[in-house]
Amino acid sequence: MKHFLALAASAIALAATPAAAQDFVIVNATVAIGDGSEPIRDGVVIVEGGKVAYAGAPDGRTIDTDQVIDANDAWVTPGLFAAVTTLGLSDVGAVSESNDISAGGAPFSAALDVAPIVNPTSQHILVSRAGGITRAATTTMPSGSIFGGHGAIIDLDGDANPIMKSRAFQMVALGERGASLSGGSRASAFVLFRNALKEAQGLRGSTGTPQISEIAKDDDLFLGRFDAEALIPVLNGTQKLYVAVDRAADIRAALALKGEFPRLDMVLVGAGEGWLVADAIAAAGVPVIADALDDLPETFEVLAATQSNIGRMMRAGVKVAISASSGTNPRNMPQAAGNLVALGKIPGAAGLSWGQAFAAISSIPAAINGYDGTAGVLKPGALGDVVMWDGDPLEVRSVPTKVFIGGVEQSLENHQSRLRQRYLDLDESDLPKAYDW
Amino acid sequence: MNGAALATLAGAMALAACATTGSASASAASGDDDEAPRFAAKTEAEGPFPSTYRPYPGRPTALVGATIYDGAGGMIEGGTVLFRDGKVVAVGGSDLSTDGYDVIDGTGKFVTPGIIDIHSHLGDYPTPSVDAHSDGNEATSPTTPEVWAEHSVWPQDPGFTRALANGGITSLQILPGSANLMGGRSVTLKNVPARTVQGMKFPGAPYGFKMACGENPKRVYGNRGRMPSTRMGNFAVNRQTWLDAIDYANNDKADRDLAKETLVGVLKGEILVHNHCYRADEMALVMDMAKEMGYRVTAFHHAVEAYKIGDLLRENDVCSAIWADWYGFKMESYDGILENAAFLQREGACVVIHSDSENDIQRLNQEAAKAQAAGRRVGIDISDATVISWITLNAAKAMGIDSMTGSLEPGKMADVVLWNGNPLSVYSRPERVWIDGALMFNAMDRSRRPVTDFELGQPGEGDVK
């Protein structure tokens, strides 16, 4: 019961309406800009009107504000940008009623849209926010067909409007997963993909209900009319296309699709064997969102998996973000990044510098998703997403102590933090634990 | 626990002698006694599938100048570890004589015992993770105490090599999966490449017995319209199975029954129970069931809610083998918190960090560090040396091998990891790993990097991984 007063106060804080952005200054910080540069000691971060006004070494400027935070050398970084997540789409993965990540029984695929269904107060969003993630790309997964549906970019501030950009990208699976979803062969997946885009081509410019027929076999509908229509922005290059592929040969085949459909704004997702074709990826100017630590032949399409994959692709000039889908939950992105730094001490391995590793979970995934210079980075004009940490953010023992999104300080409370507080002791001498809240 | 492990070791040595005396039908030769059966299999006590593991050659080695975590909660800065002939000879300060030893300068580096994963499915669910490799759950009956995990292990699983190189794993327990209430026997392995599973079997390790409570068994069998389909069904099937085993144990004339032999081994305390169980309330019920039937639970695995009953777990002397931060993926994991390990340590209960993952087994050190940090933030300060025991000696205790490995103490197996930095930092990795004093991995020497049969001639063969 001794925690009662503290908890009561935090409960009130939780219930309060989110405050408007306040201007603030953080001084005496170890500042990571997030752009690949190394951290700056004794740095300053200034946020005005919800945007970053300045971050870097003190340069003599002054600002009129009541909110001056002395970081006492603590690390301050931009908010993390988690690319390829399912945040907001499920409460408990194995509880199907709570899980909207896949829709294998639905008559739709590419037409599925996450924008209306993201739950901004999902515990996974709150826990991820407490882990320093402020923005994310979230999407349903290909399940009824090779197409996943319209993914969105979201913020994690828990307010009524999580969607920053709806219909931000479409995902297509063209490797083993695509094969199994399209009838059992990669050949089928490629035919389905090409035909789908051709159907979209036929519909381009037309209005009203699409007139084409379905692509189906037996009871399986692979592509309906609304799905084809949904692919028009992909075809036009106004919507990004995430292509989930791993095998080197599949990557080459995916890149070749740009010859046929030149306006595709392609992003490779997975790319487990990317290092084998890194030069081709770089030449195509296609960015990659890759798992960081896959090093096992989990499938026959990642026989060459290695933790050096991202480092080798970066060295070849590929823009690579660390996928938030690797590991057990998105908040472990910094751990993945830190592991890639650790590779630097191993002969034959391709490690990342600290700055590169941090950029791979902040500015690079933001840039890949259309927020170059405006998210995941402490540059003037960027979103005021600022995280203060109790240690090096890539270290496994560090966590955020303050999280700002768009200049607004966020609660770090969630189901886990409440359980933590309740079980700080096991004392039930007066009343059961159920009264300790 | 020490006593039990030693007794088992003695048993295994007796077996090793037995194993040379011939075939299953040897007893038929004795002839003229009318009562003697014409055919007889080896009994359980004779230990079929004996370990053929032999330590590989090593050099007398002195690690000097490093920070040593001995696995038993001790730390020595600028310490010295001496090992030769497969055994730890001495652990101490810089004053220890290194005469006669190859000296390795560990300045700025760290030494720990070999890391031990108490919960792995390597070999039983090997990579590539194709259906043809899915050998971890005999999901055809709610109780299958008759199956043995070792009969599913594929020694060529590349996962073993990654666990060695990136995780410093020197011993690990392979468990059957959790589809069944009683999943079968586990096997404890030394993490050495071998052509046969017998070549990996940890000599003298007791068997474990995998049980599972909660969602998995009731889902798997309930979905097939058979018992159990509820948690109460789980308990009913378990209790009846134990009662039948007790009857069997009391009947000298009963025909051999592989399932019941395993259960009797548990009742005798020779086989250690590793019970997959997430929820605090269910763990309490399982401990009561164990008391009813006369066995004990050695460890709860995946004990996501153990922190709610740290006192009860301490009083019952049951370890909790847990992840640092897995939560929320199934209903019974919904109350997972990062402070689980720290809250258990606060109550004086036994903590083991486990992986249950071919990926996380490569980073048990980092998982332990995460759990430690969560405690530190709420004022529970657990030393680095103690945290290392979560993935070394505590795991060994719960596996019944702590008299042989798990800490750097004279006479124990020289299972040793030299880390290139603090193992509780994300920036550190194993530089060298010795198993029974033999150098089985060296990050600085490509020739000390194992490549499985499966990987030969494949893209990425022999890469740093």
Tab-separated table of N, CA and C in Angstrom, chain A residues 268-400:
chain	number	residue	atom	x	y	z
A	268	LEU	N	12.889	-3.023	-50.683
A	268	LEU	CA	13.026	-4.450	-50.391
A	268	LEU	C	12.867	-4.669	-48.888
A	269	VAL	N	12.104	-5.679	-48.529
A	269	VAL	CA	11.902	-6.007	-47.120
A	269	VAL	C	12.404	-7.429	-46.888
A	270	GLY	N	13.256	-7.571	-45.899
A	270	GLY	CA	13.855	-8.877	-45.627
A	270	GLY	C	15.256	-8.927	-46.188
A	271	ALA	N	15.355	-9.268	-47.477
A	271	ALA	CA	16.649	-9.273	-48.173
A	271	ALA	C	17.708	-10.031	-47.381
A	272	GLY	N	17.335	-11.195	-46.894
A	272	GLY	CA	18.252	-11.980	-46.062
A	272	GLY	C	19.544	-12.343	-46.764
A	273	GLU	N	19.481	-12.468	-48.090
A	273	GLU	CA	20.714	-12.723	-48.853
A	273	GLU	C	21.128	-11.485	-49.638
A	274	GLY	N	20.706	-10.321	-49.155
A	274	GLY	CA	20.988	-9.080	-49.863
A	274	GLY	C	22.464	-8.853	-50.132
A	275	TRP	N	23.301	-9.276	-49.185
A	275	TRP	CA	24.734	-8.997	-49.356
A	275	TRP	C	25.305	-9.652	-50.600
A	276	LEU	N	24.678	-10.738	-51.050
A	276	LEU	CA	25.183	-11.414	-52.249
A	276	LEU	C	24.911	-10.597	-53.506
A	277	VAL	N	23.937	-9.717	-53.457
A	277	VAL	CA	23.567	-8.917	-54.631
A	277	VAL	C	23.556	-7.432	-54.274
A	278	ALA	N	24.411	-7.071	-53.329
A	278	ALA	CA	24.399	-5.704	-52.816
A	278	ALA	C	24.669	-4.679	-53.914
A	279	ASP	N	25.582	-5.006	-54.813
A	279	ASP	CA	25.898	-4.039	-55.869
A	279	ASP	C	24.683	-3.793	-56.767
A	280	ALA	N	23.944	-4.847	-57.054
A	280	ALA	CA	22.764	-4.689	-57.921
A	280	ALA	C	21.686	-3.862	-57.215
A	281	ILE	N	21.543	-4.073	-55.913
A	281	ILE	CA	20.546	-3.293	-55.163
A	281	ILE	C	20.954	-1.823	-55.157
A	282	ALA	N	22.241	-1.605	-54.924
A	282	ALA	CA	22.732	-0.223	-54.888
A	282	ALA	C	22.539	0.440	-56.253
A	283	ALA	N	22.854	-0.285	-57.295
A	283	ALA	CA	22.743	0.286	-58.646
A	283	ALA	C	21.295	0.641	-58.972
A	284	ALA	N	20.376	-0.147	-58.444
A	284	ALA	CA	18.964	0.113	-58.713
A	284	ALA	C	18.422	1.250	-57.847
A	285	GLY	N	19.212	1.670	-56.865
A	285	GLY	CA	18.765	2.754	-55.996
A	285	GLY	C	17.582	2.369	-55.134
A	286	VAL	N	17.472	1.090	-54.841
A	286	VAL	CA	16.347	0.601	-54.037
A	286	VAL	C	16.787	0.457	-52.587
A	287	PRO	N	16.053	1.072	-51.661
A	287	PRO	CA	16.415	0.910	-50.247
A	287	PRO	C	15.917	-0.427	-49.690
A	288	VAL	N	16.437	-0.771	-48.528
A	288	VAL	CA	16.158	-2.079	-47.932
A	288	VAL	C	15.799	-1.917	-46.454
A	289	ILE	N	14.812	-2.685	-46.022
A	289	ILE	CA	14.515	-2.821	-44.588
A	289	ILE	C	14.802	-4.281	-44.245
A	290	ALA	N	15.900	-4.507	-43.508
A	290	ALA	CA	16.392	-5.879	-43.330
A	290	ALA	C	16.430	-6.269	-41.862
A	291	ASP	N	16.230	-7.552	-41.610
A	291	ASP	CA	16.468	-8.076	-40.266
A	291	ASP	C	17.966	-7.952	-39.961
A	292	ALA	N	18.261	-7.642	-38.712
A	292	ALA	CA	19.657	-7.372	-38.380
A	292	ALA	C	20.444	-8.632	-38.046
A	293	LEU	N	19.827	-9.546	-37.345
A	293	LEU	CA	20.614	-10.591	-36.692
A	293	LEU	C	20.356	-11.984	-37.243
A	294	ASP	N	19.622	-12.085	-38.347
A	294	ASP	CA	19.393	-13.415	-38.916
A	294	ASP	C	20.725	-13.993	-39.391
A	295	ASP	N	21.061	-15.144	-38.861
A	295	ASP	CA	22.318	-15.765	-39.288
A	295	ASP	C	22.171	-17.275	-39.456
A	296	LEU	N	20.921	-17.728	-39.514
A	296	LEU	CA	20.666	-19.156	-39.662
A	296	LEU	C	19.959	-19.427	-40.988
A	297	PRO	N	20.170	-20.600	-41.552
A	297	PRO	CA	19.407	-20.973	-42.751
A	297	PRO	C	17.988	-21.371	-42.355
A	298	GLU	N	17.258	-20.396	-41.861
A	298	GLU	CA	15.900	-20.624	-41.369
A	298	GLU	C	15.021	-21.228	-42.467
A	299	THR	N	15.257	-20.781	-43.680
A	299	THR	CA	14.582	-21.330	-44.852
A	299	THR	C	15.632	-21.520	-45.942
A	300	PHE	N	15.216	-22.169	-47.003
A	300	PHE	CA	16.157	-22.361	-48.109
A	300	PHE	C	16.392	-21.059	-48.876
A	301	GLU	N	15.653	-20.029	-48.557
A	301	GLU	CA	15.896	-18.760	-49.254
A	301	GLU	C	16.820	-17.834	-48.471
A	302	VAL	N	17.280	-18.287	-47.309
A	302	VAL	CA	18.265	-17.483	-46.573
A	302	VAL	C	19.462	-18.343	-46.171
A	303	LEU	N	19.894	-19.205	-47.079
A	303	LEU	CA	21.047	-20.052	-46.756
A	303	LEU	C	22.274	-19.212	-46.427
A	304	ALA	N	22.374	-18.043	-47.035
A	304	ALA	CA	23.568	-17.216	-46.845
A	304	ALA	C	23.397	-16.179	-45.746
A	305	ALA	N	22.377	-16.354	-44.905
A	305	ALA	CA	22.116	-15.353	-43.868
A	305	ALA	C	23.333	-15.134	-42.983
A	306	THR	N	23.607	-13.879	-42.676
A	306	THR	CA	24.695	-13.529	-41.768
A	306	THR	C	24.387	-12.187	-41.118
A	307	GLN	N	24.869	-12.008	-39.905
A	307	GLN	CA	24.684	-10.729	-39.227
A	307	GLN	C	25.444	-9.604	-39.939
A	308	SER	N	26.329	-9.972	-40.867
A	308	SER	CA	27.051	-8.954	-41.633
A	308	SER	C	26.269	-8.465	-42.848
A	309	ASN	N	25.067	-8.976	-43.031
A	309	ASN	CA	24.280	-8.621	-44.212
A	309	ASN	C	24.094	-7.107	-44.346
A	310	ILE	N	23.644	-6.481	-43.268
A	310	ILE	CA	23.363	-5.043	-43.352
A	310	ILE	C	24.653	-4.254	-43.557
A	311	GLY	N	25.685	-4.618	-42.833
A	311	GLY	CA	26.963	-3.903	-42.980
A	311	GLY	C	27.508	-4.008	-44.398
A	312	ARG	N	27.402	-5.189	-44.959
A	312	ARG	CA	27.926	-5.364	-46.325
A	312	ARG	C	27.084	-4.596	-47.335
A	313	MET	N	25.772	-4.597	-47.144
A	313	MET	CA	24.926	-3.819	-48.076
A	313	MET	C	25.228	-2.333	-47.937
A	314	MET	N	25.395	-1.867	-46.691
A	314	MET	CA	25.700	-0.434	-46.517
A	314	MET	C	27.017	-0.072	-47.185
A	315	ARG	N	28.013	-0.959	-47.034
A	315	ARG	CA	29.308	-0.672	-47.647
A	315	ARG	C	29.212	-0.614	-49.155
A	316	ALA	N	28.232	-1.339	-49.714
A	316	ALA	CA	28.044	-1.317	-51.168
A	316	ALA	C	27.227	-0.099	-51.614
A	317	GLY	N	26.779	0.701	-50.639
A	317	GLY	CA	26.054	1.913	-50.995
A	317	GLY	C	24.545	1.790	-50.945
A	318	VAL	N	24.066	0.728	-50.340
A	318	VAL	CA	22.611	0.561	-50.222
A	318	VAL	C	22.133	1.318	-48.981
A	319	LYS	N	20.981	1.942	-49.092
A	319	LYS	CA	20.354	2.579	-47.928
A	319	LYS	C	19.594	1.487	-47.180
A	320	VAL	N	20.024	1.176	-45.946
A	320	VAL	CA	19.447	0.041	-45.222
A	320	VAL	C	18.939	0.467	-43.856
A	321	ALA	N	17.721	0.100	-43.561
A	321	ALA	CA	17.147	0.266	-42.228
A	321	ALA	C	17.051	-1.099	-41.559
A	322	ILE	N	17.141	-1.093	-40.245
A	322	ILE	CA	16.950	-2.324	-39.479
A	322	ILE	C	15.456	-2.544	-39.298
A	323	SER	N	15.005	-3.729	-39.629
A	323	SER	CA	13.582	-4.032	-39.500
A	323	SER	C	13.185	-4.200	-38.047
A	324	ALA	N	12.065	-3.596	-37.704
A	324	ALA	CA	11.556	-3.750	-36.339
A	324	ALA	C	10.885	-5.097	-36.148
A	325	SER	N	10.700	-5.827	-37.214
A	325	SER	CA	10.015	-7.112	-37.071
A	325	SER	C	10.952	-8.209	-36.609
A	326	SER	N	12.258	-7.932	-36.644
A	326	SER	CA	13.185	-8.932	-36.129
A	326	SER	C	13.181	-8.860	-34.611
A	327	GLY	N	13.504	-9.942	-33.975
A	327	GLY	CA	13.457	-9.946	-32.521
A	327	GLY	C	12.042	-10.146	-32.036
A	328	THR	N	11.870	-10.132	-30.719
A	328	THR	CA	10.569	-10.483	-30.174
A	328	THR	C	9.614	-9.305	-30.120
A	329	ASN	N	10.093	-8.092	-30.107
A	329	ASN	CA	9.204	-6.948	-30.200
A	329	ASN	C	9.978	-5.727	-30.662
A	330	PRO	N	9.260	-4.733	-31.193
A	330	PRO	CA	9.955	-3.598	-31.808
A	330	PRO	C	10.906	-2.857	-30.865
A	331	ARG	N	10.596	-2.868	-29.558
A	331	ARG	CA	11.459	-2.083	-28.670
A	331	ARG	C	12.870	-2.663	-28.588
A	332	ASN	N	13.083	-3.854	-29.154
A	332	ASN	CA	14.435	-4.405	-29.168
A	332	ASN	C	15.258	-3.959	-30.376
A	333	MET	N	14.732	-3.022	-31.149
A	333	MET	CA	15.516	-2.492	-32.278
A	333	MET	C	16.894	-1.982	-31.868
A	334	PRO	N	16.981	-1.224	-30.748
A	334	PRO	CA	18.321	-0.746	-30.381
A	334	PRO	C	19.295	-1.887	-30.069
A	335	GLN	N	18.776	-2.956	-29.488
A	335	GLN	CA	19.647	-4.109	-29.221
A	335	GLN	C	20.199	-4.672	-30.526
A	336	ALA	N	19.324	-4.774	-31.521
A	336	ALA	CA	19.776	-5.270	-32.821
A	336	ALA	C	20.857	-4.356	-33.386
A	337	ALA	N	20.621	-3.049	-33.286
A	337	ALA	CA	21.592	-2.084	-33.812
A	337	ALA	C	22.914	-2.201	-33.065
A	338	GLY	N	22.839	-2.338	-31.755
A	338	GLY	CA	24.060	-2.464	-30.957
A	338	GLY	C	24.864	-3.696	-31.332
A	339	ASN	N	24.163	-4.773	-31.628
A	339	ASN	CA	24.863	-5.990	-32.038
A	339	ASN	C	25.646	-5.781	-33.336
A	340	LEU	N	25.121	-4.944	-34.212
A	340	LEU	CA	25.838	-4.704	-35.463
A	340	LEU	C	27.091	-3.863	-35.207
A	341	VAL	N	27.044	-3.012	-34.192
A	341	VAL	CA	28.264	-2.287	-33.803
A	341	VAL	C	29.298	-3.280	-33.277
A	342	ALA	N	28.823	-4.252	-32.493
A	342	ALA	CA	29.736	-5.234	-31.892
A	342	ALA	C	30.505	-6.026	-32.943
A	343	LEU	N	29.925	-6.168	-34.122
A	343	LEU	CA	30.604	-6.932	-35.178
A	343	LEU	C	31.925	-6.305	-35.581
A	344	GLY	N	32.072	-5.028	-35.270
A	344	GLY	CA	33.285	-4.326	-35.665
A	344	GLY	C	34.557	-4.951	-35.121
A	345	LYS	N	34.430	-5.721	-34.043
A	345	LYS	CA	35.635	-6.329	-33.448
A	345	LYS	C	35.942	-7.719	-34.022
A	346	ILE	N	35.110	-8.185	-34.955
A	346	ILE	CA	35.265	-9.557	-35.436
A	346	ILE	C	35.845	-9.552	-36.850
A	347	PRO	N	37.020	-10.150	-37.020
A	347	PRO	CA	37.597	-10.191	-38.376
A	347	PRO	C	36.661	-10.883	-39.354
A	348	GLY	N	36.503	-10.279	-40.522
A	348	GLY	CA	35.647	-10.876	-41.545
A	348	GLY	C	34.207	-10.420	-41.477
A	349	ALA	N	33.830	-9.827	-40.353
A	349	ALA	CA	32.458	-9.352	-40.213
A	349	ALA	C	32.376	-7.887	-40.645
A	350	ALA	N	31.190	-7.473	-41.078
A	350	ALA	CA	30.979	-6.085	-41.473
A	350	ALA	C	30.127	-5.406	-40.410
A	351	GLY	N	30.773	-4.694	-39.515
A	351	GLY	CA	30.043	-3.990	-38.470
A	351	GLY	C	29.640	-2.602	-38.916
A	352	LEU	N	28.856	-1.943	-38.079
A	352	LEU	CA	28.457	-0.560	-38.334
A	352	LEU	C	29.105	0.333	-37.278
A	353	SER	N	29.314	1.577	-37.645
A	353	SER	CA	29.698	2.560	-36.626
A	353	SER	C	28.473	2.815	-35.754
A	354	TRP	N	28.707	3.420	-34.597
A	354	TRP	CA	27.573	3.730	-33.726
A	354	TRP	C	26.560	4.608	-34.466
A	355	GLY	N	27.085	5.616	-35.147
A	355	GLY	CA	26.197	6.549	-35.844
A	355	GLY	C	25.385	5.865	-36.937
A	356	GLN	N	26.038	4.990	-37.690
A	356	GLN	CA	25.318	4.243	-38.740
A	356	GLN	C	24.233	3.366	-38.133
A	357	ALA	N	24.605	2.705	-37.042
A	357	ALA	CA	23.658	1.776	-36.426
A	357	ALA	C	22.440	2.529	-35.903
A	358	PHE	N	22.687	3.673	-35.273
A	358	PHE	CA	21.544	4.423	-34.744
A	358	PHE	C	20.681	4.981	-35.875
A	359	ALA	N	21.342	5.453	-36.941
A	359	ALA	CA	20.570	5.963	-38.091
A	359	ALA	C	19.680	4.872	-38.683
A	360	ALA	N	20.142	3.625	-38.590
A	360	ALA	CA	19.389	2.512	-39.187
A	360	ALA	C	18.094	2.217	-38.444
A	361	ILE	N	17.921	2.824	-37.267
A	361	ILE	CA	16.645	2.664	-36.546
A	361	ILE	C	15.958	4.009	-36.329
A	362	SER	N	16.468	5.047	-36.984
A	362	SER	CA	15.849	6.369	-36.811
A	362	SER	C	15.677	7.059	-38.158
A	363	SER	N	16.700	7.781	-38.603
A	363	SER	CA	16.506	8.594	-39.815
A	363	SER	C	16.364	7.764	-41.086
A	364	ILE	N	17.043	6.626	-41.158
A	364	ILE	CA	16.995	5.865	-42.416
A	364	ILE	C	15.608	5.247	-42.643
A	365	PRO	N	15.046	4.540	-41.658
A	365	PRO	CA	13.674	4.051	-41.908
A	365	PRO	C	12.687	5.188	-42.143
A	366	ALA	N	12.911	6.317	-41.487
A	366	ALA	CA	12.034	7.464	-41.737
A	366	ALA	C	12.164	7.914	-43.191
A	367	ALA	N	13.404	8.035	-43.656
A	367	ALA	CA	13.624	8.493	-45.026
A	367	ALA	C	13.048	7.506	-46.031
A	368	ILE	N	13.226	6.225	-45.765
A	368	ILE	CA	12.698	5.208	-46.686
A	368	ILE	C	11.187	5.346	-46.819
A	369	ASN	N	10.564	5.804	-45.753
A	369	ASN	CA	9.107	5.923	-45.768
A	369	ASN	C	8.622	7.334	-46.083
A	370	GLY	N	9.517	8.163	-46.582
A	370	GLY	CA	9.092	9.471	-47.062
A	370	GLY	C	9.251	10.605	-46.077
A	371	TYR	N	9.979	10.367	-45.009
A	371	TYR	CA	10.177	11.418	-44.010
A	371	TYR	C	11.651	11.783	-43.878
A	372	ASP	N	12.287	11.969	-45.022
A	372	ASP	CA	13.700	12.312	-45.035
A	372	ASP	C	13.903	13.692	-44.424
A	373	GLY	N	14.653	13.736	-43.364
A	373	GLY	CA	14.939	15.020	-42.720
A	373	GLY	C	13.824	15.524	-41.829
A	374	THR	N	12.712	14.783	-41.750
A	374	THR	CA	11.608	15.292	-40.923
A	374	THR	C	11.219	14.361	-39.788
A	375	ALA	N	11.713	13.125	-39.802
A	375	ALA	CA	11.458	12.221	-38.678
A	375	ALA	C	12.707	11.392	-38.433
A	376	GLY	N	12.850	10.953	-37.202
A	376	GLY	CA	14.010	10.135	-36.852
A	376	GLY	C	15.311	10.910	-36.862
A	377	VAL	N	15.217	12.205	-36.774
A	377	VAL	CA	16.436	13.014	-36.860
A	377	VAL	C	16.221	14.334	-36.123
A	378	LEU	N	17.274	14.837	-35.502
A	378	LEU	CA	17.186	16.124	-34.796
A	378	LEU	C	17.753	17.225	-35.685
A	379	LYS	N	17.029	17.498	-36.754
A	379	LYS	CA	17.432	18.565	-37.678
A	379	LYS	C	16.402	19.685	-37.591
A	380	PRO	N	16.818	20.914	-37.758
A	380	PRO	CA	15.845	22.009	-37.717
A	380	PRO	C	14.669	21.744	-38.658
A	381	GLY	N	13.488	21.893	-38.121
A	381	GLY	CA	12.284	21.669	-38.914
A	381	GLY	C	11.717	20.275	-38.785
A	382	ALA	N	12.505	19.357	-38.218
A	382	ALA	CA	12.008	17.984	-38.062
A	382	ALA	C	10.989	17.930	-36.935
A	383	LEU	N	10.179	16.884	-36.963
A	383	LEU	CA	9.197	16.665	-35.905
A	383	LEU	C	9.892	16.632	-34.543
A	384	GLY	N	9.235	17.215	-33.567
A	384	GLY	CA	9.853	17.314	-32.239
A	384	GLY	C	9.761	16.034	-31.438
A	385	ASP	N	10.281	14.979	-32.000
A	385	ASP	CA	10.329	13.678	-31.318
A	385	ASP	C	11.709	13.556	-30.675
A	386	VAL	N	11.726	13.595	-29.363
A	386	VAL	CA	12.999	13.619	-28.639
A	386	VAL	C	12.929	12.602	-27.504
A	387	VAL	N	13.992	11.820	-27.375
A	387	VAL	CA	14.033	10.801	-26.320
A	387	VAL	C	15.286	10.998	-25.472
A	388	MET	N	15.083	11.018	-24.173
A	388	MET	CA	16.210	11.060	-23.251
A	388	MET	C	16.362	9.673	-22.626
A	389	TRP	N	17.603	9.200	-22.543
A	389	TRP	CA	17.876	7.812	-22.119
A	389	TRP	C	18.698	7.799	-20.830
A	390	ASP	N	18.613	6.653	-20.126
A	390	ASP	CA	19.431	6.529	-18.912
A	390	ASP	C	20.796	5.901	-19.194
A	391	GLY	N	21.159	5.808	-20.454
A	391	GLY	CA	22.463	5.281	-20.851
A	391	GLY	C	22.554	5.307	-22.363
A	392	ASP	N	23.618	4.747	-22.887
A	392	ASP	CA	23.785	4.622	-24.330
A	392	ASP	C	22.546	3.915	-24.902
A	393	PRO	N	21.813	4.550	-25.800
A	393	PRO	CA	20.543	3.967	-26.257
A	393	PRO	C	20.687	2.615	-26.957
A	394	LEU	N	21.865	2.314	-27.451
A	394	LEU	CA	22.016	1.006	-28.112
A	394	LEU	C	22.380	-0.088	-27.120
A	395	GLU	N	22.643	0.295	-25.870
A	395	GLU	CA	22.984	-0.715	-24.864
A	395	GLU	C	21.723	-1.396	-24.335
A	396	VAL	N	21.853	-2.698	-24.056
A	396	VAL	CA	20.677	-3.448	-23.600
A	396	VAL	C	20.211	-3.022	-22.218
A	397	ARG	N	21.074	-2.359	-21.467
A	397	ARG	CA	20.672	-1.972	-20.116
A	397	ARG	C	20.053	-0.570	-20.070
A	398	SER	N	19.886	0.064	-21.232
A	398	SER	CA	19.364	1.434	-21.247
A	398	SER	C	17.898	1.471	-21.649
A	399	VAL	N	17.179	2.434	-21.082
A	399	VAL	CA	15.802	2.695	-21.502
A	399	VAL	C	15.565	4.202	-21.504
A	400	PRO	N	14.515	4.643	-22.186
A	400	PRO	CA	14.182	6.064	-22.166
A	400	PRO	C	13.702	6.505	-20.776
